[in-house]
Structures are given as C-alpha cells and as structure tokens.
PDB file of C-alpha atoms in Angstrom:
ATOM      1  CA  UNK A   3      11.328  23.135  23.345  1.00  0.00           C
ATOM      2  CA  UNK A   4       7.704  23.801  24.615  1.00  0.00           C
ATOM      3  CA  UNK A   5       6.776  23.092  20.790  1.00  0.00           C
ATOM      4  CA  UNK A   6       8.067  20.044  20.831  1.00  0.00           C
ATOM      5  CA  UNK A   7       7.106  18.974  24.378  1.00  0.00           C
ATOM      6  CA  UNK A   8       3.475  19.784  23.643  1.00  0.00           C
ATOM      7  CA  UNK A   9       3.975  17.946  20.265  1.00  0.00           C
ATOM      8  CA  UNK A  10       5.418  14.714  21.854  1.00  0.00           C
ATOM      9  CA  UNK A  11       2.051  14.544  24.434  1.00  0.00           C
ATOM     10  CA  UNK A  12      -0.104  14.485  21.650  1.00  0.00           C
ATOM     11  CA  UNK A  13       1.776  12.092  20.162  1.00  0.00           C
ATOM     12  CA  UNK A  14       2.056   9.591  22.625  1.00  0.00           C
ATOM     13  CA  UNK A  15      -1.467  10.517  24.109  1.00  0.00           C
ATOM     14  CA  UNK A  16       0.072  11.394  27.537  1.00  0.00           C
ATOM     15  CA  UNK A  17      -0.625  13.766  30.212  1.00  0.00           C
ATOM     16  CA  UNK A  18       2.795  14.340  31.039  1.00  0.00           C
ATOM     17  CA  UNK A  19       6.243  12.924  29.877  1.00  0.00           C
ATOM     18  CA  UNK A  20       8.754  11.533  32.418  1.00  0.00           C
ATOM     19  CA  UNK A  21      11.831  12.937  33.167  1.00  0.00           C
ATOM     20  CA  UNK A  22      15.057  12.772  31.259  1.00  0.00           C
ATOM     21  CA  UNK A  23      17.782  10.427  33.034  1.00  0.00           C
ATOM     22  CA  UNK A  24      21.332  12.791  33.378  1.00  0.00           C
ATOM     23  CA  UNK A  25      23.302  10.226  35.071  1.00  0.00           C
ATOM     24  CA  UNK A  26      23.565   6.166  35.637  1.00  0.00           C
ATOM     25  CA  UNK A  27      23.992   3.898  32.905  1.00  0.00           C
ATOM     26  CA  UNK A  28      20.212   4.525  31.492  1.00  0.00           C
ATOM     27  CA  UNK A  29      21.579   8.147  30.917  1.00  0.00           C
ATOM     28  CA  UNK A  30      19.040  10.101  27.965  1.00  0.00           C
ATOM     29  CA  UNK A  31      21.193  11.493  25.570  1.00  0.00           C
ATOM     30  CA  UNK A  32      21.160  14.809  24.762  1.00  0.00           C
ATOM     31  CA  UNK A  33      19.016  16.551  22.216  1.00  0.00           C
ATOM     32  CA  UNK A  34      17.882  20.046  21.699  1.00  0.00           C
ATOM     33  CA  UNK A  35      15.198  20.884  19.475  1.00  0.00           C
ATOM     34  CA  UNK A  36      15.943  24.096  16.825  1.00  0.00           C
ATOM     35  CA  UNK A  37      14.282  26.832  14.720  1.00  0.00           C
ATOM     36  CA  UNK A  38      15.285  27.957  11.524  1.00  0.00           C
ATOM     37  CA  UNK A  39      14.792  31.658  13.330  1.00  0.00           C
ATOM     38  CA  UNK A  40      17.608  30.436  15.576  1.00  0.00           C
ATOM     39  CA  UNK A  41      19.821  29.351  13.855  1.00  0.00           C
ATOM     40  CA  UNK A  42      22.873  31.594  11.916  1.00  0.00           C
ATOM     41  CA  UNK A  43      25.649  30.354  10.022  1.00  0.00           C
ATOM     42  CA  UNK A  44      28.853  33.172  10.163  1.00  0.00           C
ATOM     43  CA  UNK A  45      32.394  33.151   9.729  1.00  0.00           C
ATOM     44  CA  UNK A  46      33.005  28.969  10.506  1.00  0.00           C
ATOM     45  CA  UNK A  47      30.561  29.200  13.128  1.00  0.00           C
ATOM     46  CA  UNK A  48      27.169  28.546  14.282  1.00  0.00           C
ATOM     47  CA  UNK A  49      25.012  31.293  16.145  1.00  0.00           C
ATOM     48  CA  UNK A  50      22.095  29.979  18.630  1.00  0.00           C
ATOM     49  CA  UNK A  51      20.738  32.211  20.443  1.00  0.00           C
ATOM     50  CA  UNK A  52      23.027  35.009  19.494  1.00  0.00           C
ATOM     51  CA  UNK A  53      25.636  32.295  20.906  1.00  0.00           C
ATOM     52  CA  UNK A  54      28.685  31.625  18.283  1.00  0.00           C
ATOM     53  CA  UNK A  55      29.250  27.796  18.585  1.00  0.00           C
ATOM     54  CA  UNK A  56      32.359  26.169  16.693  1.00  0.00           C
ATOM     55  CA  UNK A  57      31.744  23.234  14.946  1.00  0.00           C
ATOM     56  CA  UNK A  58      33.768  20.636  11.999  1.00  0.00           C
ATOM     57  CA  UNK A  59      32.068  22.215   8.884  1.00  0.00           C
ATOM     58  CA  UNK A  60      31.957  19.396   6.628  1.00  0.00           C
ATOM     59  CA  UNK A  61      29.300  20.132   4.393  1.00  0.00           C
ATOM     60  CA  UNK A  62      29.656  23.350   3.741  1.00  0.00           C
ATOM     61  CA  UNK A  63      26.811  24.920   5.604  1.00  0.00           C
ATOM     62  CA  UNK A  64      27.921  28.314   4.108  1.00  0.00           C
ATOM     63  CA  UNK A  65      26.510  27.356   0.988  1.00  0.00           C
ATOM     64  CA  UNK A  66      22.524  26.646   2.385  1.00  0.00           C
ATOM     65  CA  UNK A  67      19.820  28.469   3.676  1.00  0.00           C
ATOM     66  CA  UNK A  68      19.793  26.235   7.091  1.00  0.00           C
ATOM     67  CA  UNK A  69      16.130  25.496   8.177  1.00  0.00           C
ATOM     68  CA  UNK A  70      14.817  23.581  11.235  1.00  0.00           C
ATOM     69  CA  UNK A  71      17.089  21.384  12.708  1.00  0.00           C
ATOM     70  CA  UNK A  72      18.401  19.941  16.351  1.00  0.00           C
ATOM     71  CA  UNK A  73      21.340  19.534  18.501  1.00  0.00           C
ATOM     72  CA  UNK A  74      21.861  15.474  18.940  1.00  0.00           C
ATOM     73  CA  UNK A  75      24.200  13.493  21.693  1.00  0.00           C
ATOM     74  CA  UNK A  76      25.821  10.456  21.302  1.00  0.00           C
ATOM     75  CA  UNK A  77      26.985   7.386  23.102  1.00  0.00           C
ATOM     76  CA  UNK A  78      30.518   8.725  23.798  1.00  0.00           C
ATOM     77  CA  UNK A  79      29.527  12.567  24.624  1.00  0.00           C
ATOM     78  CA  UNK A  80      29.683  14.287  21.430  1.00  0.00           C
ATOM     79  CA  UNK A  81      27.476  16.516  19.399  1.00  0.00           C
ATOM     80  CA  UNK A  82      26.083  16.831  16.362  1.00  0.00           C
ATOM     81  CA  UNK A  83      24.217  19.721  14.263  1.00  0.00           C
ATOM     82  CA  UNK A  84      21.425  18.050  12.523  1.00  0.00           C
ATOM     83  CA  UNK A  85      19.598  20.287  10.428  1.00  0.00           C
ATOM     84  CA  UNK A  86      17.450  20.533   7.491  1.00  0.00           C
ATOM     85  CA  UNK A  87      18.343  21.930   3.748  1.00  0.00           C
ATOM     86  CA  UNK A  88      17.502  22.489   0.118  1.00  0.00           C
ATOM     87  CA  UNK A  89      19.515  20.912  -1.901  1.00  0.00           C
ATOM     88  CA  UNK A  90      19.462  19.928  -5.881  1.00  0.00           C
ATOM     89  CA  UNK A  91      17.840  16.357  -6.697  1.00  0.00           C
ATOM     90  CA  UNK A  92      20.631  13.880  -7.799  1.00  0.00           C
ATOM     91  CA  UNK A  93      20.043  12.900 -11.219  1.00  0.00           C
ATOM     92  CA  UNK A  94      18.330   8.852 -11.038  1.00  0.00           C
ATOM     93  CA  UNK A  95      20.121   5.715 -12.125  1.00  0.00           C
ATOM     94  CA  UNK A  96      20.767   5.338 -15.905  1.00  0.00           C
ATOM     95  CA  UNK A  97      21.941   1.632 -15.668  1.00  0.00           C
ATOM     96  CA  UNK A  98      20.756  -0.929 -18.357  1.00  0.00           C
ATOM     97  CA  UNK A  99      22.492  -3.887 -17.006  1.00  0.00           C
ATOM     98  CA  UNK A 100      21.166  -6.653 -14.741  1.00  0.00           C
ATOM     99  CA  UNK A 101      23.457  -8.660 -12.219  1.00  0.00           C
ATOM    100  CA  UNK A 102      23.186 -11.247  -9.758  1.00  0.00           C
ATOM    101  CA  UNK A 103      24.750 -11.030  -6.364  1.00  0.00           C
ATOM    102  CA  UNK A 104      25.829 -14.538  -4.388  1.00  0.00           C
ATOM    103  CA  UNK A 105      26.903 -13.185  -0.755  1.00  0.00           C
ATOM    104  CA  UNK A 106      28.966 -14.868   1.260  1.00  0.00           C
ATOM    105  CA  UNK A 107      31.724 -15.245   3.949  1.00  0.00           C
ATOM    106  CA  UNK A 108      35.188 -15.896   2.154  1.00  0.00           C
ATOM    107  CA  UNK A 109      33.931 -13.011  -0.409  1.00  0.00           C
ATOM    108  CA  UNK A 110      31.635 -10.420   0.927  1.00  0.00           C
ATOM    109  CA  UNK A 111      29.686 -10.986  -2.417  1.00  0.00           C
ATOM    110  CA  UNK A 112      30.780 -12.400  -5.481  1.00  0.00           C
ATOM    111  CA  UNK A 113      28.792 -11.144  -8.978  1.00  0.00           C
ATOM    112  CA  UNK A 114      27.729 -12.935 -11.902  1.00  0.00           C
ATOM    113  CA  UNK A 115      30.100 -10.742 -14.130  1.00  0.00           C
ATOM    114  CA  UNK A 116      32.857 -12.894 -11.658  1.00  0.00           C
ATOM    115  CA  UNK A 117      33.863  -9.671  -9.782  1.00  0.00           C
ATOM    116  CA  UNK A 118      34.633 -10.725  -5.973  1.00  0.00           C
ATOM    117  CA  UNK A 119      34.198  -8.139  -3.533  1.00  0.00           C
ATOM    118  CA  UNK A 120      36.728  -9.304  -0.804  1.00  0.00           C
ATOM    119  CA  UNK A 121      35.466  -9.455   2.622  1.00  0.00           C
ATOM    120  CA  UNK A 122      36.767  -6.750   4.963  1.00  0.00           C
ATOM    121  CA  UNK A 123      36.073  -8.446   8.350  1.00  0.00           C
ATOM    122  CA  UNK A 124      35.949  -5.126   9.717  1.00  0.00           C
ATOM    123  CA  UNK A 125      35.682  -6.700  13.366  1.00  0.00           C
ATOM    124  CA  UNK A 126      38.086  -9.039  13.319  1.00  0.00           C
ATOM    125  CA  UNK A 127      40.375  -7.033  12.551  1.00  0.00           C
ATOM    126  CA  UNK A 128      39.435  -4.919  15.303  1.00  0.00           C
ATOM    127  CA  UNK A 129      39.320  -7.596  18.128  1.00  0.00           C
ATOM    128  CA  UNK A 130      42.891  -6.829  19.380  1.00  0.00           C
ATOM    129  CA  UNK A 131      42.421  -3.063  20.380  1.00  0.00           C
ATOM    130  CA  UNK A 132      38.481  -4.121  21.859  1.00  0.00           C
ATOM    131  CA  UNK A 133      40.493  -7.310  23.960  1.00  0.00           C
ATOM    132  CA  UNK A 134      43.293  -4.743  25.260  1.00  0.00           C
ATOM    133  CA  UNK A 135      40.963  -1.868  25.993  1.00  0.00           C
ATOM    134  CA  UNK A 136      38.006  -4.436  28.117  1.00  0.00           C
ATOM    135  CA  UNK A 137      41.018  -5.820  30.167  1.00  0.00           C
ATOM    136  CA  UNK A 138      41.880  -1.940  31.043  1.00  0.00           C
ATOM    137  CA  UNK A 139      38.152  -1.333  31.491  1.00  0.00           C
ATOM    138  CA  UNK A 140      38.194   1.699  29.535  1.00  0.00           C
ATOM    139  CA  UNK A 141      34.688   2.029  28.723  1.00  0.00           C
ATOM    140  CA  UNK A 142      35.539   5.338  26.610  1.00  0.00           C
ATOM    141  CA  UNK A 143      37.604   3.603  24.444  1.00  0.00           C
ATOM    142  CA  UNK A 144      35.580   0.510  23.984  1.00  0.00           C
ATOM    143  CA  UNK A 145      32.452   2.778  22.933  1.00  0.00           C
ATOM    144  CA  UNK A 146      34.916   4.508  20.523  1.00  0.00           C
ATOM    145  CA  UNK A 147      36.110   1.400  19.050  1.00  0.00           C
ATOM    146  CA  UNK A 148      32.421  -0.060  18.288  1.00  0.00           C
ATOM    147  CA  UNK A 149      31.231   3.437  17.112  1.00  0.00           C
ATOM    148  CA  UNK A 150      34.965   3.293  14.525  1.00  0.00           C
ATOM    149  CA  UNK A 151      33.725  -0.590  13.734  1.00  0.00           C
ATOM    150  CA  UNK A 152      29.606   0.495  13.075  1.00  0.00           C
ATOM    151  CA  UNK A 153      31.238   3.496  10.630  1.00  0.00           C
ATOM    152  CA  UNK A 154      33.303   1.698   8.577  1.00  0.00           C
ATOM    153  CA  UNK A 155      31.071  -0.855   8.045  1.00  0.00           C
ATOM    154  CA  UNK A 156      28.123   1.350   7.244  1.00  0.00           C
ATOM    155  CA  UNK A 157      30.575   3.295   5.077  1.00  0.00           C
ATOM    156  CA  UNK A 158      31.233   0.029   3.011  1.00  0.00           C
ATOM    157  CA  UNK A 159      28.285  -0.962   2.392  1.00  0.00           C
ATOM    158  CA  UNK A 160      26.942   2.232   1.201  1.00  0.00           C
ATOM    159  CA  UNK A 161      29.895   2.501  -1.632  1.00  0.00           C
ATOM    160  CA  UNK A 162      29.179  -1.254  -2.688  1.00  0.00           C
ATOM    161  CA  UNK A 163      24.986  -0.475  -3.020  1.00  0.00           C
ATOM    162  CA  UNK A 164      25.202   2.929  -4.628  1.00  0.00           C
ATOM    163  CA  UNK A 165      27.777   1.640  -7.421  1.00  0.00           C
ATOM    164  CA  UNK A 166      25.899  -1.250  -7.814  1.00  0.00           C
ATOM    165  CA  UNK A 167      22.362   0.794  -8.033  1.00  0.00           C
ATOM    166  CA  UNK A 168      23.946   3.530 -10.758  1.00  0.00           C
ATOM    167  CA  UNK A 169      25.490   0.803 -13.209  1.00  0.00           C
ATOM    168  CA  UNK A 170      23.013  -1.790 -12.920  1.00  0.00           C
ATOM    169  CA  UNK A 171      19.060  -1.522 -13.574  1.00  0.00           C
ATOM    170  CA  UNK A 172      18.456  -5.028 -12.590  1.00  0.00           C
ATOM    171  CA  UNK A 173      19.961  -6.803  -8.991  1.00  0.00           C
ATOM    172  CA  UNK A 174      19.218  -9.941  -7.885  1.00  0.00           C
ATOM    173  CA  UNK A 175      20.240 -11.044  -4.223  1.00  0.00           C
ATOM    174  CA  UNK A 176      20.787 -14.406  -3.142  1.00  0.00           C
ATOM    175  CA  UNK A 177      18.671 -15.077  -0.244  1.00  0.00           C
ATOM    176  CA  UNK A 178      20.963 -15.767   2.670  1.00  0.00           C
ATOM    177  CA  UNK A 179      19.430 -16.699   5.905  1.00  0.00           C
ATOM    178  CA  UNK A 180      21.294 -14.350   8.038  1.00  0.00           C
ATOM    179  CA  UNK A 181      19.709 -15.006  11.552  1.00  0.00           C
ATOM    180  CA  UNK A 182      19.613 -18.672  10.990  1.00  0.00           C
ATOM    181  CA  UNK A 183      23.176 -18.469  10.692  1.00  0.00           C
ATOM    182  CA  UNK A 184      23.622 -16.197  13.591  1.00  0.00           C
ATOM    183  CA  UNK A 185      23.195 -19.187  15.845  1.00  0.00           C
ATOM    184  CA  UNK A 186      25.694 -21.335  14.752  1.00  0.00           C
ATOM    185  CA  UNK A 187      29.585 -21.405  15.093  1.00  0.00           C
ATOM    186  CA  UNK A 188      30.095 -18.554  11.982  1.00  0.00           C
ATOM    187  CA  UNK A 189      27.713 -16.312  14.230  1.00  0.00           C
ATOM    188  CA  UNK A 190      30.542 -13.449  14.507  1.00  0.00           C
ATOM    189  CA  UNK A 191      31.159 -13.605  10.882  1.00  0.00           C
ATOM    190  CA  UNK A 192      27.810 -13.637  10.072  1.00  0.00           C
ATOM    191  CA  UNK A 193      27.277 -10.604  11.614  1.00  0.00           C
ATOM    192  CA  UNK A 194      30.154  -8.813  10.904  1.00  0.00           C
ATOM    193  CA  UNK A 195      29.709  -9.189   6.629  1.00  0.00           C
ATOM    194  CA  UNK A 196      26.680  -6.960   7.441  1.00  0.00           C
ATOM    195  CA  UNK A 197      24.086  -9.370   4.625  1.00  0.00           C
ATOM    196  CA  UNK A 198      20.822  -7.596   5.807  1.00  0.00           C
ATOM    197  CA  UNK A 199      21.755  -4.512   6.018  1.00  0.00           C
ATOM    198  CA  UNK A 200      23.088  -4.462   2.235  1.00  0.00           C
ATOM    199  CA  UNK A 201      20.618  -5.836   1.126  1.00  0.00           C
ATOM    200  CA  UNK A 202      18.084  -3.233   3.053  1.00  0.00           C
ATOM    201  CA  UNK A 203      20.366  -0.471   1.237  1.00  0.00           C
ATOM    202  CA  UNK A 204      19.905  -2.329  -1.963  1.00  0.00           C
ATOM    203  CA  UNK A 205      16.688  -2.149  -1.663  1.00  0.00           C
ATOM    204  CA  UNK A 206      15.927   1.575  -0.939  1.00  0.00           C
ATOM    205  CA  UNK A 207      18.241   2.665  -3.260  1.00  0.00           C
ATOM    206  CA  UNK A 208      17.004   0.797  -6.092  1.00  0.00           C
ATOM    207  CA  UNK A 209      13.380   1.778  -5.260  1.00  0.00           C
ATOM    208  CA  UNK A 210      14.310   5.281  -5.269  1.00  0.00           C
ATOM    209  CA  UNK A 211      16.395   4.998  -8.127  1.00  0.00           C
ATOM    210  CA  UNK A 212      14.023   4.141 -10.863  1.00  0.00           C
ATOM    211  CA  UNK A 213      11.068   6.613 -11.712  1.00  0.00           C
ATOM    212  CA  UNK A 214      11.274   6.842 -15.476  1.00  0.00           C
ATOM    213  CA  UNK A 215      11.712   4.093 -18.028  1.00  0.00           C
ATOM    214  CA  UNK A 216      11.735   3.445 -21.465  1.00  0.00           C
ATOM    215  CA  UNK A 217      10.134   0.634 -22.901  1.00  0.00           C
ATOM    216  CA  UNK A 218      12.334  -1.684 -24.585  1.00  0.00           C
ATOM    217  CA  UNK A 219       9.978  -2.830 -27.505  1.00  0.00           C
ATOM    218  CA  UNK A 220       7.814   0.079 -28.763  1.00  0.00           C
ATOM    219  CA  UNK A 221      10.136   2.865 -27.391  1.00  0.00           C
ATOM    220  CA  UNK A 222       7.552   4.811 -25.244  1.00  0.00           C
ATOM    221  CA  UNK A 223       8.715   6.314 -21.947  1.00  0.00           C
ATOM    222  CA  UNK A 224       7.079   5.965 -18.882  1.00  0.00           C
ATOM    223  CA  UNK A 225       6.698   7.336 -15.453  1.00  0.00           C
ATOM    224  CA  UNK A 226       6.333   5.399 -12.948  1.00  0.00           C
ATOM    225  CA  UNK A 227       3.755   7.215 -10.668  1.00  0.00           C
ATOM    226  CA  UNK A 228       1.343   8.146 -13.450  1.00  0.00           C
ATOM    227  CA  UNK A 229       1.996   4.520 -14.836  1.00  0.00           C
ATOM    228  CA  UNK A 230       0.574   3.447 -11.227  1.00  0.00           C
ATOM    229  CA  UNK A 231      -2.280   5.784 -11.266  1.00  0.00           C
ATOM    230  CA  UNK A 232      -3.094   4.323 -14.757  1.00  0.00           C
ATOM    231  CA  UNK A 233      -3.139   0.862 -13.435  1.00  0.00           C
ATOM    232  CA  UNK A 234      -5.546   1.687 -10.408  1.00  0.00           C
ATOM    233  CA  UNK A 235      -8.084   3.470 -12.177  1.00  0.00           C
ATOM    234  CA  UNK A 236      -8.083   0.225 -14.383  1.00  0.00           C
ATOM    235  CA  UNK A 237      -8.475  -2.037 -11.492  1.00  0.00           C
ATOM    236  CA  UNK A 238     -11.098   0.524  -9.709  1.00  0.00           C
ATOM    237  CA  UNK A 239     -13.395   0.601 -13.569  1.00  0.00           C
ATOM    238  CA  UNK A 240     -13.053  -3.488 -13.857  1.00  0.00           C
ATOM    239  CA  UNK A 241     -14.533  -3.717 -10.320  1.00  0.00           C
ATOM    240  CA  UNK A 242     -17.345  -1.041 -11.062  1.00  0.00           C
ATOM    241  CA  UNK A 243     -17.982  -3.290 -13.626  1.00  0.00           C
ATOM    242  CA  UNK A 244     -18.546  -6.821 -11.935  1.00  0.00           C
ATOM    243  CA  UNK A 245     -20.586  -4.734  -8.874  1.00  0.00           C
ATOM    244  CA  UNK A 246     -22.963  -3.613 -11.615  1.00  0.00           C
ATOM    245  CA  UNK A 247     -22.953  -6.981 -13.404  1.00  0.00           C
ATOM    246  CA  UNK A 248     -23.770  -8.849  -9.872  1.00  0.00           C
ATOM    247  CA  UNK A 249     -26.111  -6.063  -9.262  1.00  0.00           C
ATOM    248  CA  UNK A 250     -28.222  -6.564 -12.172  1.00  0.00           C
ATOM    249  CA  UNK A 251     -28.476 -10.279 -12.075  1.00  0.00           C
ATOM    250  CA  UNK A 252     -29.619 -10.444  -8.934  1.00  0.00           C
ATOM    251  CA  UNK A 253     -32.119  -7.915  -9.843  1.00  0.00           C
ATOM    252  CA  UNK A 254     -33.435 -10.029 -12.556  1.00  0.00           C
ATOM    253  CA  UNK A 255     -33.554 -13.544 -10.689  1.00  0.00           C
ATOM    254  CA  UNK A 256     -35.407 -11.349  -7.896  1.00  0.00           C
ATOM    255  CA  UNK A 257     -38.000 -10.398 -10.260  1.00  0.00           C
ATOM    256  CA  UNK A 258     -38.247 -13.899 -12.170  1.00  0.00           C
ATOM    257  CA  UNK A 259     -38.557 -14.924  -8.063  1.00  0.00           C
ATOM    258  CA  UNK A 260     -41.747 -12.467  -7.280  1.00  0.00           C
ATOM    259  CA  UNK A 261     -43.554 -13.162 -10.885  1.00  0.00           C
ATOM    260  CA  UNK A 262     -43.074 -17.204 -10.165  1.00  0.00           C
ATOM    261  CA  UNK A 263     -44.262 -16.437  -6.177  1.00  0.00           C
ATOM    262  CA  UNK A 264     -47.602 -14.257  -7.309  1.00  0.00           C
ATOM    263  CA  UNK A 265     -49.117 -17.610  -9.365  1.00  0.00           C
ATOM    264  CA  UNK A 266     -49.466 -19.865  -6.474  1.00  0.00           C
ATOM    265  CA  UNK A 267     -52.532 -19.853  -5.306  1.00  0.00           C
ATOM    266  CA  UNK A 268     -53.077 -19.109  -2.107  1.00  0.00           C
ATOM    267  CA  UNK A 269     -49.694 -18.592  -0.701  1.00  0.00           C
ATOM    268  CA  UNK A 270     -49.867 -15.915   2.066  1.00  0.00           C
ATOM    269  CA  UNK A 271     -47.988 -12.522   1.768  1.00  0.00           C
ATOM    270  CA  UNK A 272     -45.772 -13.232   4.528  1.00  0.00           C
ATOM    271  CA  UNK A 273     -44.676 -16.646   2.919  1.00  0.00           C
ATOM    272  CA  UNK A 274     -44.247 -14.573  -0.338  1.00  0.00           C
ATOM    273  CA  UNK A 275     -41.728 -11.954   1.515  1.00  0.00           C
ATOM    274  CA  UNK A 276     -39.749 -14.617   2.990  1.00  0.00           C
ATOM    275  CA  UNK A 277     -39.317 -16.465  -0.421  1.00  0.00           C
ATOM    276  CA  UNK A 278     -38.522 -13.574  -2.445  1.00  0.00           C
ATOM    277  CA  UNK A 279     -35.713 -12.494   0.631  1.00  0.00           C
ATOM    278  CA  UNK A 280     -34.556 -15.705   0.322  1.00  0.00           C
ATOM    279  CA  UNK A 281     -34.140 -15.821  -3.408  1.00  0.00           C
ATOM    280  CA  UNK A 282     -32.188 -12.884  -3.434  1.00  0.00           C
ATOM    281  CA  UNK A 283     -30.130 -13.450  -0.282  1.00  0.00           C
ATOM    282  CA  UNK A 284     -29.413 -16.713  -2.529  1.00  0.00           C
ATOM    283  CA  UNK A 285     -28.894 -14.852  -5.692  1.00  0.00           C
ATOM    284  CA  UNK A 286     -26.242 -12.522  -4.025  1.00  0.00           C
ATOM    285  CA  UNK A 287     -24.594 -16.369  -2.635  1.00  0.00           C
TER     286      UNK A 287
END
C-alpha cells in the first residue's frame, strides 16, 4: 500500500492525497492493493498474509501462477479478487465473410444474411421488481437489480460481437445516432438496446482480431505490424526525398540570385545581402 500511495502522488503530481470517505453517500469503495509475494492459492482458498480467505473459484485459480493483483469493492458491498495471469493466446479470427449490421429497436440488429437478433429489452422487463422495490425504499435491492440489469446486458452484447467477429472478416454498422435519440420519447429504449456500446465491442474485437492476412489475388501472407512498418519507412524515404529536392533548388536559385547580384554595378554589399536573403526566403515560399 505505501507502493502504491507513493505511486499515485507522482502520478497526480500531489503532495499528499485526501482521505478515503468510509461512510455517507460519497462512500470510497474499497480496494486493496496486492503482491504476487502475498498472495497463495491452497485447498479452495486464498492466503494473504498467511490469512486463508474463501472465495467463488470460478476460474480455476488452481491452474495459474497468480501474480500481482488487488482486492476491489463494489456498489452493493461485495468483493472481488482481481489479479493478474499467464494464460495461452486465443487463436485470431479465421472469418472470410463480410456482413452488414442495421440496428434497431423492434430487432436489436437485423443482418444482411436476414438473421434478426430479437431485442431483449432487458429493462423493461425489469421495471416491475425496480417499481416495487423504490416504493419499499430498499436501496439494497434497487442497487442489486441495476447491477442484475448492467450484467445481462453486458453479457449479451459480448456473445452477439464475439460470434459476429470469429465468422465474419468484414462488419459494417449502420450509423445510429444514439444520443440524438436519447432525447426524444424512445429515450428508455434507446438506451436500454445498448447501440454504442456494441458497436465499441465491435470495434475492439475486430481490431484485435485481425493480425495476419492473406492476400486474395497473388496469395502472399501478410502481417499486419511489419506491413505497417513497411508503409512508414515508405512514407519517411518519399519525404527525405522532397526535403532534398526543395533543398537543392533553393540552393541553385540562391546561387543564380548572388551571380545576377555581383554584375550590377555599384550596388552596395549590404543591398546585396538583403537581396540574396530575400531570394531565398522567396525560393523556400
């Protein structure tokens, strides 16, 4: 913790950090910094500190060598074990096809292949048990109903993405205003389908996704890092190349300048400077 206190001066360029709020409705939630030193993994259980703490093991932490990590808090009191691990690269995206994507309220999104991904109006359906639980002003169960609403739509809309991502090597996304909606009468809708947030995952995923190619026409592979490398030493030799072009001419002119300035007769050197500056300041114009 004095690690990371020191760390979090220096990064905000502070003398001192305030303190952490433990009660009112500004609470901080909790969160406890972790070394891999620290940190054991025995028998279902996790050992800080020499300190066997019981946890829902579904990863199967048995099966890593845990690293760095931290305790984290939530809005409705519970903790997590975040923590930091080697695992095997997933092999990348091997779709060919391409597909368009029209999104929309009726149907969450409807393809160009004419699949319709049904809309699950996650909070509408939800409204019932949020309207009974505000009237009892059970603030516990309201935060666990949001928290069951954010999941299940984050959980959706990572499926769709990474199905559409592995079968497809081209998407193409309508372009939905999604906050311009948000202020009319389909505002709850709007925000409940979740459009931006797809699309975000979309996105990522794709960009992640697609490192290696093969060329369609000559049948050459290629990767895309060194294929970017390729194309900036290209760009950097083209611009070497007009710099020492410019360079050269307005060597020349500067010359052709000082050879017309020496036969006039009797112009004074101090005319002569300014001319020739003023050639090549025009040159380089």
């Amino acid at each position: 913790m004095s690690e990371e206190y020191c760390t979090r001066r220096r990064q905000f360029k502070k003398c001192k950090l305030r303190w952490r709020a433990s009660r009112g409705a500004k609470r901080s939630l909790g969160w406890i910094a972790v070394k891999a030193v620290a940190l054991r993994y025995k028998n279902g259980q996790i050992h800080y500190q020499g300190q066997p703490i019981s946890l829902w093991d579904s990863y199967g932490l048995a099966n890593y060598d845990l690293r760095s990590g931290s305790f984290c808090e939530d809005a409705r009191g519970r903790w997590y074990l975040n923590v930091t691990v080697d695992v095997k690269k997933p092999p990348s995206s091997q779709g060919k096809g391409s597909i368009g994507i029209d999104l929309g309220l009726n149907d969450f999104a409807v393809m160009s292949d004419g699949t319709k991904i049904e809309a699950q109006r996650i909070y509408r359906g939800a409204e019932q048990k949020l309207a009974v639980a505000q009237r009892a002003n059970s603030k516990k169960r309201i935060k666990a109903l949001h928290a069951q609403i954010a999941n299940r739509r984050r959980d959706f809309l990572h499926k769709l993405s990474t199905e559409l991502v592995q079968n497809n090597g081209a998407i193409f996304v309508g372009d939905v205003n999604a906050c311009g909606l948000g202020k009319t009468t389909l505002s709850k809708s709007v925000y409940d389908s979740g459009w931006s947030t797809f699309r975000t995952m979309l996105r990522c995923k794709s960009y992640s996704a697609v490192r290696q190619w093969t060329c369609s026409v000559c049948g050459i592979g290629h990767d895309r890092d060194t294929n970017a490398a390729k194309n900036i030493l290209a760009r950097g030799l083209a611009l070497m190349a007009d710099l020492a072009f410019c360079q050269i001419s307005v060597a020349g002119e500067a010359k052709a300048g000082e050879a017309a300035m020496n036969e006039v007769v009797g112009a004074s050197t101090t005319a002569g400077l300014d001319m020739a500056l003023w050639m090549q300041e025009s040159s380089r114009i």
